[in-house]
PDB file of C-alpha atoms in Angstrom:
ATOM      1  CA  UNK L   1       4.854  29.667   2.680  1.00 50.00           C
ATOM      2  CA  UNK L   2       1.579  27.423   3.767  1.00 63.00           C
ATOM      3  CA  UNK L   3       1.269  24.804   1.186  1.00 71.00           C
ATOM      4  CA  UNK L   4      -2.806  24.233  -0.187  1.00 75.00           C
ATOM      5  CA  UNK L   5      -4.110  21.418   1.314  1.00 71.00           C
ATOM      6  CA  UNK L   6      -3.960  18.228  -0.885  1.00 65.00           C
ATOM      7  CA  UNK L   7      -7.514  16.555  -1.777  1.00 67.00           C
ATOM      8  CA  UNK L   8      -8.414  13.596  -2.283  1.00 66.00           C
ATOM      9  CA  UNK L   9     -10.053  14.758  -5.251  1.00 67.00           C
ATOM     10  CA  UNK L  10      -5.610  16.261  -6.132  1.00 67.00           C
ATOM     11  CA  UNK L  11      -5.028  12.802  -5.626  1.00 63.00           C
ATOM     12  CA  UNK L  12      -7.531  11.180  -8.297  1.00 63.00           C
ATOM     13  CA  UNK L  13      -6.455  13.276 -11.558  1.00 75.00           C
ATOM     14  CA  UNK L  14      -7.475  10.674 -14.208  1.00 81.00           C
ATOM     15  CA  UNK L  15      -4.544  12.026 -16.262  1.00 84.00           C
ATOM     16  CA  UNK L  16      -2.548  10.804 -13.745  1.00 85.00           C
ATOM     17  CA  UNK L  17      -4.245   7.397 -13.594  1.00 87.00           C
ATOM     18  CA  UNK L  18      -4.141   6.880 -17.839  1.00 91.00           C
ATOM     19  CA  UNK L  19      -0.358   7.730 -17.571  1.00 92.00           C
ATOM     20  CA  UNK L  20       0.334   4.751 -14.756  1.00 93.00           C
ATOM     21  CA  UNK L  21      -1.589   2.761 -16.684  1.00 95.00           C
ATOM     22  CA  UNK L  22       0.137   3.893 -19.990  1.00 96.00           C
ATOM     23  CA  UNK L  23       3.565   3.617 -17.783  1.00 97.00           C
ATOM     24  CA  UNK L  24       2.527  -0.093 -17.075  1.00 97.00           C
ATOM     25  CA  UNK L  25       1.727  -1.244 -20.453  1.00 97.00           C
ATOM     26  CA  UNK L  26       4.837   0.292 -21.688  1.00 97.00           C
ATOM     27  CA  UNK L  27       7.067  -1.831 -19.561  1.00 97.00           C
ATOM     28  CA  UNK L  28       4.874  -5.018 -19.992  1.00 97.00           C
ATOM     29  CA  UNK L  29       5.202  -4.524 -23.642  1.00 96.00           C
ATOM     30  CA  UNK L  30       9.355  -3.637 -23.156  1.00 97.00           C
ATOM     31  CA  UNK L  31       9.934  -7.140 -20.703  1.00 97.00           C
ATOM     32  CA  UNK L  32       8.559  -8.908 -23.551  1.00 96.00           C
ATOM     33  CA  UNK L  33      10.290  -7.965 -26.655  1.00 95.00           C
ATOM     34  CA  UNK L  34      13.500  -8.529 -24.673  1.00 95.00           C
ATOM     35  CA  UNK L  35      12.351 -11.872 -23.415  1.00 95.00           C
ATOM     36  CA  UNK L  36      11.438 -12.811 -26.840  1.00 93.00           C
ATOM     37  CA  UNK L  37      14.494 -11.546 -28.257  1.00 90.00           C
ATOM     38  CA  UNK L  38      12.971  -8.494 -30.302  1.00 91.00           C
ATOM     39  CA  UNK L  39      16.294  -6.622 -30.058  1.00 90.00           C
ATOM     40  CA  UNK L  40      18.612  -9.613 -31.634  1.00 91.00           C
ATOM     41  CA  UNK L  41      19.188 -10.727 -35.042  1.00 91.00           C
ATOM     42  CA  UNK L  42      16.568 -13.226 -35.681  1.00 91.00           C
ATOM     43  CA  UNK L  43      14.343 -14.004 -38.624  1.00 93.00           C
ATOM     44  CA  UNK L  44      11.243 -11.616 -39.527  1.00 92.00           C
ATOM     45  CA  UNK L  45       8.686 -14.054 -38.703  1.00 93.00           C
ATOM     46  CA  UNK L  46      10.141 -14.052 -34.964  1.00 93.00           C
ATOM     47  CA  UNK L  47      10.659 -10.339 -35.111  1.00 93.00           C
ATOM     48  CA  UNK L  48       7.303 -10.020 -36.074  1.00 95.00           C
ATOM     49  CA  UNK L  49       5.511 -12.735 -33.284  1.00 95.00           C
ATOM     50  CA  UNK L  50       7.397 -10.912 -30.561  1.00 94.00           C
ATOM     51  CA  UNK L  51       5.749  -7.708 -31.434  1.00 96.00           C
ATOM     52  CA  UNK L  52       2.513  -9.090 -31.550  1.00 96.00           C
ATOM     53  CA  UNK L  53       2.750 -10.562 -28.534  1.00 96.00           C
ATOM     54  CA  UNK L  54       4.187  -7.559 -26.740  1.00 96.00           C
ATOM     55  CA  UNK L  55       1.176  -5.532 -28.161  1.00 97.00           C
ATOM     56  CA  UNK L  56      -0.694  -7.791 -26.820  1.00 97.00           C
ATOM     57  CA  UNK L  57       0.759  -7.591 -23.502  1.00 97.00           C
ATOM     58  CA  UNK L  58       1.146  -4.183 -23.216  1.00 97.00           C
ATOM     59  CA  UNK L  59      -2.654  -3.663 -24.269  1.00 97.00           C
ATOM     60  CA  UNK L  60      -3.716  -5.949 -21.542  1.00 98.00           C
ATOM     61  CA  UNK L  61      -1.838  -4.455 -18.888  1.00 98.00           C
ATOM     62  CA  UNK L  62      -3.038  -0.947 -19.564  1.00 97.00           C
ATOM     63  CA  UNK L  63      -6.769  -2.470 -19.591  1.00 97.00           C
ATOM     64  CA  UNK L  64      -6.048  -4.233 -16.156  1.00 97.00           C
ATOM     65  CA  UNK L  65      -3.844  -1.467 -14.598  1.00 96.00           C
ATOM     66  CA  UNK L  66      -7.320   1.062 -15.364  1.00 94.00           C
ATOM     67  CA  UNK L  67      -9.666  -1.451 -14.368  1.00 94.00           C
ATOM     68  CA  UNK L  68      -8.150  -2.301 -11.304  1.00 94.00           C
ATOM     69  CA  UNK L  69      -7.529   1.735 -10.188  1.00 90.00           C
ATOM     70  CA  UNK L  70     -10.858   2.785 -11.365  1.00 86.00           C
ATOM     71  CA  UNK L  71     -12.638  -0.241  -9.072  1.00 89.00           C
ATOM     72  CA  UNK L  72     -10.305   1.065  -6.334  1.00 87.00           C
ATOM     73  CA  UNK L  73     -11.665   4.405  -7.081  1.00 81.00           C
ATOM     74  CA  UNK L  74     -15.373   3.228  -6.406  1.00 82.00           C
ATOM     75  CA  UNK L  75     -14.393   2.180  -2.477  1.00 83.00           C
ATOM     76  CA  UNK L  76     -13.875   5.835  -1.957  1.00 77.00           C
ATOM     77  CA  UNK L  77     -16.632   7.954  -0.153  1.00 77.00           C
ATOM     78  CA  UNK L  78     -18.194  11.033  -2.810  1.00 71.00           C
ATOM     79  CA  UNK L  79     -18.647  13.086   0.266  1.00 73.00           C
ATOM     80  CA  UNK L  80     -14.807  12.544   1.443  1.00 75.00           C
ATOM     81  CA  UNK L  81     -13.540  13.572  -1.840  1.00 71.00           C
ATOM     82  CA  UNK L  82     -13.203  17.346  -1.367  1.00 74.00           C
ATOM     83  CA  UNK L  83     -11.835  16.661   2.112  1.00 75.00           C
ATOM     84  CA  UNK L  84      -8.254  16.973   3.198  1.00 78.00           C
ATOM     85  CA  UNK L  85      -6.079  14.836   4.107  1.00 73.00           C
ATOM     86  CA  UNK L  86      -3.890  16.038   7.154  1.00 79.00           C
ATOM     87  CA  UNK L  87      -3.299  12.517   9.118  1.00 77.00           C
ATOM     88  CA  UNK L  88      -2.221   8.777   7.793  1.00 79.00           C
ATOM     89  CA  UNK L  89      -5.285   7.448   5.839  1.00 74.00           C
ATOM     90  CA  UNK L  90      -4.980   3.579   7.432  1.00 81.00           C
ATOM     91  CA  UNK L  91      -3.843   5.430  10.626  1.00 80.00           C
ATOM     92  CA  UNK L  92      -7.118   4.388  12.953  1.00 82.00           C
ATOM     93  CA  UNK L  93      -9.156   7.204  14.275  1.00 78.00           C
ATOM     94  CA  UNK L  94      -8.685   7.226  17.772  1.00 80.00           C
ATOM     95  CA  UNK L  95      -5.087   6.334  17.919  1.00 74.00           C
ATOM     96  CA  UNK L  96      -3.051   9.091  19.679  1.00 71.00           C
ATOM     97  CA  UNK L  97       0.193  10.648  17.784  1.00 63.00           C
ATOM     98  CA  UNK L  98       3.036   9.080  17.270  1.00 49.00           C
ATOM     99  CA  UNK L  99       4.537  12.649  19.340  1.00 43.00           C
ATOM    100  CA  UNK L 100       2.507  12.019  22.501  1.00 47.00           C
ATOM    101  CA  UNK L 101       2.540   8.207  22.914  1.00 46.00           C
ATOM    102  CA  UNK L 102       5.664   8.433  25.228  1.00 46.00           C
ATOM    103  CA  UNK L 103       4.188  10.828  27.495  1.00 47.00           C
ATOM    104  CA  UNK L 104       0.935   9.180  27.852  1.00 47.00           C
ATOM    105  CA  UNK L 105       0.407   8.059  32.090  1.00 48.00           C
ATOM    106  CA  UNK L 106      -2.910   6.605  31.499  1.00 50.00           C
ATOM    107  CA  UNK L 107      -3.511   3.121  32.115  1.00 48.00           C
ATOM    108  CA  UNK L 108      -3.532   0.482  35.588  1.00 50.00           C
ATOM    109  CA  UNK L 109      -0.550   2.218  36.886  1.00 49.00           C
ATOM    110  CA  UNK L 110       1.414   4.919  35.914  1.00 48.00           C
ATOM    111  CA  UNK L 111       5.073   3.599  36.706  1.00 49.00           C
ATOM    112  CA  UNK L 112       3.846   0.203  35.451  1.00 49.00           C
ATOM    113  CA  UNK L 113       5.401  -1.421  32.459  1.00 49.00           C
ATOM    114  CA  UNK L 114       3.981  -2.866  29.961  1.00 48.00           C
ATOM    115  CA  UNK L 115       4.860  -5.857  31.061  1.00 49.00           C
ATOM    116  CA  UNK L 116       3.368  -5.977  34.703  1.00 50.00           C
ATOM    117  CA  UNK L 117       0.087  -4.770  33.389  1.00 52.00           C
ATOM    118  CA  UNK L 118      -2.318  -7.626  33.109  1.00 53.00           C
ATOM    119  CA  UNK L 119      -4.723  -7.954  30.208  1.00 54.00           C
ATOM    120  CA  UNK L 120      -8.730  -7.707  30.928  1.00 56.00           C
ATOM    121  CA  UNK L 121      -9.630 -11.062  32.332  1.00 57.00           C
ATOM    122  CA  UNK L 122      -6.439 -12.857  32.816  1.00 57.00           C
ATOM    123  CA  UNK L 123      -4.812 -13.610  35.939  1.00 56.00           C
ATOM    124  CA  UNK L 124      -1.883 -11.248  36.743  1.00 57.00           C
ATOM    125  CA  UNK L 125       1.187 -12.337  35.837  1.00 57.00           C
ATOM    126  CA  UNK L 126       3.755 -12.629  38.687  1.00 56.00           C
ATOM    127  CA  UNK L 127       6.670 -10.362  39.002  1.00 55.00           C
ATOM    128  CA  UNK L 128      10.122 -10.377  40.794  1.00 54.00           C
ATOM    129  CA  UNK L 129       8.989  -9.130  43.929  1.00 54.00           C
ATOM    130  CA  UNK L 130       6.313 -11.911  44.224  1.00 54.00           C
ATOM    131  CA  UNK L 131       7.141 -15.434  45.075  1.00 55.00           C
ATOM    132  CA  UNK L 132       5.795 -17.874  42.052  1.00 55.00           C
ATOM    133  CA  UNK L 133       4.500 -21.270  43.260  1.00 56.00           C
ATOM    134  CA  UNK L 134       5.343 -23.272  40.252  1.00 58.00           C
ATOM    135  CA  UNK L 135       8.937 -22.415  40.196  1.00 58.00           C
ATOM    136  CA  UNK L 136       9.655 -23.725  43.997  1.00 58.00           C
ATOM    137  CA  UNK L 137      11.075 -28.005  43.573  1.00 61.00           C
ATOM    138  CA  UNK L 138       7.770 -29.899  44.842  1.00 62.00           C
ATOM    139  CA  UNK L 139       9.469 -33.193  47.064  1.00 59.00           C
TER     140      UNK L 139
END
């Protein structure tokens, strides 16, 4: 029951990326024969502009839509492509699992919140059990 391990190279099937493309023009070129009334009883001179213009449309989204993937394509690493992908891509390297980030006891203090903890450099902020000079009436 162990599933192969997707690729990135699974990922980048450029049948897959003509068919969102395709997908894209077709509802470009769908939005605008409905906005230009393609699909109600009008003269054949407006029939006929509002398919050209969807063609259009729907051409010029599928060029953009393949464009714009393949350019994303180039940011991606040749050596990374046969690797797998088993954690969050954006997720950053270092950061611990979402599972062990309660139990975690690192840090200034253990039983210290996150409030009480001071950031590097700053002054510690006071808490309830010390007295705070600025709140006491000055005569």
């Amino acid at each position: 029951m162990t599933d192969k391990p997707t690729t990135r190279k699974d990922l980048m099937k450029p049948v897959q990326l003509l068919g969102l493309a395709f997908i894209a023009a077709l509802f470009a070129g769908f939005v605008t024969l409905m906005s230009m009334g393609f699909f109600q009883s009008r003269p054949a001179d407006q029939i006929q502009n509002a398919l050209i213009v969807a063609l259009v449309a729907a051409g010029a989204t599928f060029i953009v839509v393949l464009v714009s993937v393949a350019l994303m394509l180039l940011a991606v690493d040749p050596a990374k492509v046969t690797a797998t992908v088993d954690r969050p891509l954006l997720l950053p390297k270092d950061a611990p699992d979402a599972t062990a980030s309660g139990t975690s006891t690192s840090g200034p203090a253990a039983g210290a919140t996150a409030t009480d903890a001071a950031a590097p450099g700053q002054p510690a902020r006071p808490t309830a059990d010390t007295p705070d000079d600025d709140a006491a009436p000055k005569a």
